[in-house]
Amino acid sequence: MIRNLISPNLSPRTIHRIFVFQNGLFSFSRRDNAFRGFSSTSFACKKNKVSDNVSDQNKAYSGTLLLPKTNFPIRADAANREHLFRDRCTKELYFWQLENNPKDLFILHDGPPYANGHLHIGHALNKILKDIINRYKVLQGHKVSYVPGWDCHGLPIELKALSELRSAEKLKMTPMQIRTTARKCALETIELQKLDFMSWGIMGDWENPYRTLDKEYEIRQLKVFHEMMKKALAEAELEYMEYQSRSVYVKLPIIEFPKDLEEFPPKNVYALIWTTTPWSLPANQAIAVNSELDYSVVSPLSANDNNTDSYLIANERLESLQNIIGTELTIKSTFTGQKLVGTSYTHPITGMRCNIIGASFVTDKSGTGLVHLASGHGSDDYEACRESNIPIFSPVDDSGRFTSDVGEPSFEGKNVLTDGTTAVIDFLRDKSILVKESKFTHKYPHDWRTKKPIITRAAPQWFANVEAFKRRTLETLIDIKTIPYNARSVLSQYILSRNEWCISRQRSWGVPIPVLYNVETDEPLFTVSSIAYIIEIFKERGTNAWWELEEKELVAPEFRNNGVEYKRGMDTLDVWFDSGVSWTFILEKYKRQDPHSISDLYLEGTDQNRGWFQSSLLTSVAVNNKAPYSTVVTHGFVLDEKGRKMSKSLGNIVTPDTIIKGGKNKKEEPAYGADVLRLWAASSEYVKDINIGSTVMNHVAESMRRYRNTARFMLGNLNNFNYNQLMKYEDLKSIDRYALYELYHFGKAVNSGYEDFAFNKVVQTLNNFSSVTLSAFYFDIVKDRLYADHVESLSRRSVQSVLYHILNMYTRSIAPIVPHLAEEIYENYKIVEPEKHDSVFKLGWYDL
């Protein structure tokens, strides 16, 4: 009815000219829209001559006018007053709307920020955009779920936690000590960040956030890993297959025994080692013995002189070694492995002096009880060498060929598994230190794609086989709404280019991958029942049990009596896997059975197309065969006013705290308050990179002042109005009905902007409506009637009825963006409402 009332060909300026003569109390005209209103002063000064008692005349005239009256202050003083309205529209409102709003649950799932360091302006943009959406949904009557989250694991937190410790302390720390320190650091950071988020007026369940370090979260994460494993979607980079290696026994001349063994002359005594990877001998940096085992110097039984070779081996390997070399051996002396630590020997290739060190993983179940260590080619080797301050060394390039660092020029460029192995064995034979070569069939790590044997240059990794479910993942993207539209193709391209995802990391602070390894062969105990058993332990004791319990306690009963000794793996899950399974929190919390997705919306920076958006999608499709979200919104990065990335070196960093509280120089960096920060975020075309700086913020603050003044005018002129005095539409004057027509279209435009997540269009609509439709047009026209008509006149009530409708819709329209201002406005007009609430958000959206 309203939209058809006024002819579309009748411009606001034309209507103005018509009504200025019909409704003005005094006989004077206004010729343009620049005139800002009627006051006693402006009227008194219309006389040809200003009398000496102008002040008295002004007082006399003002006494005859109904001037605006309101307690709503002109200045916001936001830094000092916003907190007065915060609780009612944040934590109190959050739980109220879940209980009372009638419409379906809307879930905006929070991408967890990293629990490390201070929050930056990008965090503010992200959280405020989410909050605007949530608040609009609340006003629309939806229940809204927004549970903040934090990403708590990873190397940066581990390093920060250790940064204040001395180097000597760091080296001595056990994994449990590192985990305890890192956990404390993460929890402290969360509390600091939480206070900042809340100061921005972000509504959510701040008392019950999800944190990737919580036991319940870690268990859900491991269940996802378990499910992927059962579907053969999570697997080691390495497969273990039967393989025939060229194994060698090599004798390395002892140079000098420690003082405890000075009675044993090292002449013709050799440390005997055995390896199935002869190619790794050029990288040898130490020999490991177990301090708890007994070792002996043995020699052939038939030896009659001191020039016969003697071998250093573990006592328990004597019988086996006799069978291997075909010679009966006799023990010449016996001692503990502890006494061998510090013994020096000659490197098999370079002839350099190396040392025997102690390592607990060494056993006397295979080989000789002495283990050749190459720190760059084995996880145990690496850990043992690191503890002895022996550097990492790997003379092998990415293509598996010896580099120039190998120590023997004839090896350079050769493939370590083929001609490189042959070259090393021939070299050992020529040097007369090769005791025995034989074929050895055993389980050996193979690449899961090529099925070829591998070389280890670092710790083996665990991978998610993305190739196996890539097609289904891409199919789910078809039904997902993305803003901007091209975000779908960006995310699709990342997935298309990915065949696998390395989900393991070598660090202490993380969720342990619950896989045990055969001590002798390094073969993983990667079975459904073994992992399920370990997860049950974690349910009771937490993931710290992985380091706290003895390894035998982690072995499932069915594998305890099979003659195999197991050791725990030291890998933890990638932090993107950590955060990527956060959809499990929503799934468990709400038991949502939507066949297409788990959450309604994910909103993060564009960099998350290769991060959290992707990891969430991959894990959800792998386990649930559906996407975790139905809509994905991406925003750009925040740059300075010159379009440059912010950095300390440029001195152009703008922090949320400075905008809200002001800088040291309040004239140059005034305290704008949280609402101005929020209005900046809403004003931006966030799908692109956006700018911030003093000039930008001044413009935003000016818009904020316009909203205040607009509301103040309406509040002041409704001071003696009551809801019961509302006039029916058909009884309103024509210009007032036209104002409602404009209000109707204003509401449609605002609704459309919010629904499309185009908040900058909402702000543009608000600015235009405030400056043009209201201030320059409608307010300018009706001031005469408001100020000069009788207080009970129908003409004045007609205007007030319209102002009531405008104020209600105006307050709801700005509320998602500037909630503190909206609450302050409502605090000043709820006295006229038929139903009073403590928050404007409890009123619902306002429709004409």
PDB file of N, CA and C in Angstrom, residues 799-827:
ATOM      1  N   VAL A 799       3.573  13.325  12.367  1.00  0.00           N
ATOM      2  CA  VAL A 799       5.037  13.285  12.222  1.00  0.00           C
ATOM      3  C   VAL A 799       5.644  12.343  13.250  1.00  0.00           C
ATOM      4  N   GLN A 800       5.205  12.456  14.487  1.00  0.00           N
ATOM      5  CA  GLN A 800       5.770  11.611  15.533  1.00  0.00           C
ATOM      6  C   GLN A 800       5.517  10.129  15.274  1.00  0.00           C
ATOM      7  N   SER A 801       4.348   9.815  14.722  1.00  0.00           N
ATOM      8  CA  SER A 801       4.054   8.422  14.384  1.00  0.00           C
ATOM      9  C   SER A 801       5.059   7.897  13.372  1.00  0.00           C
ATOM     10  N   VAL A 802       5.375   8.730  12.389  1.00  0.00           N
ATOM     11  CA  VAL A 802       6.348   8.327  11.371  1.00  0.00           C
ATOM     12  C   VAL A 802       7.749   8.240  11.979  1.00  0.00           C
ATOM     13  N   LEU A 803       8.104   9.211  12.825  1.00  0.00           N
ATOM     14  CA  LEU A 803       9.419   9.173  13.475  1.00  0.00           C
ATOM     15  C   LEU A 803       9.570   7.912  14.323  1.00  0.00           C
ATOM     16  N   TYR A 804       8.481   7.502  14.944  1.00  0.00           N
ATOM     17  CA  TYR A 804       8.512   6.273  15.740  1.00  0.00           C
ATOM     18  C   TYR A 804       8.873   5.076  14.860  1.00  0.00           C
ATOM     19  N   HIS A 805       8.195   4.973  13.714  1.00  0.00           N
ATOM     20  CA  HIS A 805       8.487   3.868  12.796  1.00  0.00           C
ATOM     21  C   HIS A 805       9.924   3.953  12.265  1.00  0.00           C
ATOM     22  N   ILE A 806      10.337   5.156  11.898  1.00  0.00           N
ATOM     23  CA  ILE A 806      11.696   5.327  11.360  1.00  0.00           C
ATOM     24  C   ILE A 806      12.727   4.954  12.419  1.00  0.00           C
ATOM     25  N   LEU A 807      12.541   5.435  13.639  1.00  0.00           N
ATOM     26  CA  LEU A 807      13.509   5.168  14.697  1.00  0.00           C
ATOM     27  C   LEU A 807      13.612   3.677  14.988  1.00  0.00           C
ATOM     28  N   ASN A 808      12.489   2.982  14.999  1.00  0.00           N
ATOM     29  CA  ASN A 808      12.509   1.545  15.240  1.00  0.00           C
ATOM     30  C   ASN A 808      13.275   0.794  14.150  1.00  0.00           C
ATOM     31  N   MET A 809      12.966   1.111  12.903  1.00  0.00           N
ATOM     32  CA  MET A 809      13.656   0.420  11.822  1.00  0.00           C
ATOM     33  C   MET A 809      15.118   0.855  11.724  1.00  0.00           C
ATOM     34  N   TYR A 810      15.355   2.112  11.959  1.00  0.00           N
ATOM     35  CA  TYR A 810      16.714   2.655  11.886  1.00  0.00           C
ATOM     36  C   TYR A 810      17.604   1.992  12.949  1.00  0.00           C
ATOM     37  N   THR A 811      17.078   1.868  14.152  1.00  0.00           N
ATOM     38  CA  THR A 811      17.854   1.267  15.243  1.00  0.00           C
ATOM     39  C   THR A 811      18.162  -0.189  14.955  1.00  0.00           C
ATOM     40  N   ARG A 812      17.165  -0.946  14.471  1.00  0.00           N
ATOM     41  CA  ARG A 812      17.406  -2.355  14.123  1.00  0.00           C
ATOM     42  C   ARG A 812      18.383  -2.467  12.967  1.00  0.00           C
ATOM     43  N   SER A 813      18.321  -1.516  12.037  1.00  0.00           N
ATOM     44  CA  SER A 813      19.177  -1.587  10.844  1.00  0.00           C
ATOM     45  C   SER A 813      20.649  -1.373  11.166  1.00  0.00           C
ATOM     46  N   ILE A 814      20.921  -0.497  12.131  1.00  0.00           N
ATOM     47  CA  ILE A 814      22.323  -0.251  12.484  1.00  0.00           C
ATOM     48  C   ILE A 814      22.829  -1.239  13.531  1.00  0.00           C
ATOM     49  N   ALA A 815      21.907  -1.930  14.200  1.00  0.00           N
ATOM     50  CA  ALA A 815      22.271  -2.759  15.353  1.00  0.00           C
ATOM     51  C   ALA A 815      23.310  -3.835  15.060  1.00  0.00           C
ATOM     52  N   PRO A 816      23.210  -4.598  13.973  1.00  0.00           N
ATOM     53  CA  PRO A 816      24.240  -5.619  13.732  1.00  0.00           C
ATOM     54  C   PRO A 816      25.640  -5.031  13.576  1.00  0.00           C
ATOM     55  N   ILE A 817      25.716  -3.816  13.063  1.00  0.00           N
ATOM     56  CA  ILE A 817      27.013  -3.195  12.787  1.00  0.00           C
ATOM     57  C   ILE A 817      27.537  -2.442  13.995  1.00  0.00           C
ATOM     58  N   VAL A 818      26.695  -1.620  14.619  1.00  0.00           N
ATOM     59  CA  VAL A 818      27.115  -0.801  15.771  1.00  0.00           C
ATOM     60  C   VAL A 818      26.191  -1.090  16.946  1.00  0.00           C
ATOM     61  N   PRO A 819      26.348  -2.235  17.576  1.00  0.00           N
ATOM     62  CA  PRO A 819      25.396  -2.661  18.618  1.00  0.00           C
ATOM     63  C   PRO A 819      25.389  -1.769  19.847  1.00  0.00           C
ATOM     64  N   HIS A 820      26.536  -1.191  20.210  1.00  0.00           N
ATOM     65  CA  HIS A 820      26.559  -0.338  21.399  1.00  0.00           C
ATOM     66  C   HIS A 820      25.694   0.909  21.178  1.00  0.00           C
ATOM     67  N   LEU A 821      25.821   1.518  20.009  1.00  0.00           N
ATOM     68  CA  LEU A 821      24.999   2.683  19.687  1.00  0.00           C
ATOM     69  C   LEU A 821      23.528   2.299  19.640  1.00  0.00           C
ATOM     70  N   ALA A 822      23.211   1.174  19.036  1.00  0.00           N
ATOM     71  CA  ALA A 822      21.821   0.739  18.948  1.00  0.00           C
ATOM     72  C   ALA A 822      21.215   0.533  20.340  1.00  0.00           C
ATOM     73  N   GLU A 823      22.004  -0.069  21.235  1.00  0.00           N
ATOM     74  CA  GLU A 823      21.507  -0.278  22.595  1.00  0.00           C
ATOM     75  C   GLU A 823      21.305   1.056  23.319  1.00  0.00           C
ATOM     76  N   GLU A 824      22.204   1.999  23.086  1.00  0.00           N
ATOM     77  CA  GLU A 824      22.073   3.306  23.725  1.00  0.00           C
ATOM     78  C   GLU A 824      20.832   4.037  23.209  1.00  0.00           C
ATOM     79  N   ILE A 825      20.572   3.937  21.926  1.00  0.00           N
ATOM     80  CA  ILE A 825      19.365   4.557  21.368  1.00  0.00           C
ATOM     81  C   ILE A 825      18.118   3.920  21.972  1.00  0.00           C
ATOM     82  N   TYR A 826      18.113   2.584  21.973  1.00  0.00           N
ATOM     83  CA  TYR A 826      16.944   1.880  22.507  1.00  0.00           C
ATOM     84  C   TYR A 826      16.732   2.205  23.985  1.00  0.00           C
ATOM     85  N   GLU A 827      17.797   2.359  24.721  1.00  0.00           N
ATOM     86  CA  GLU A 827      17.694   2.707  26.133  1.00  0.00           C
ATOM     87  C   GLU A 827      16.935   4.015  26.323  1.00  0.00           C
TER      88      GLU A 827
END
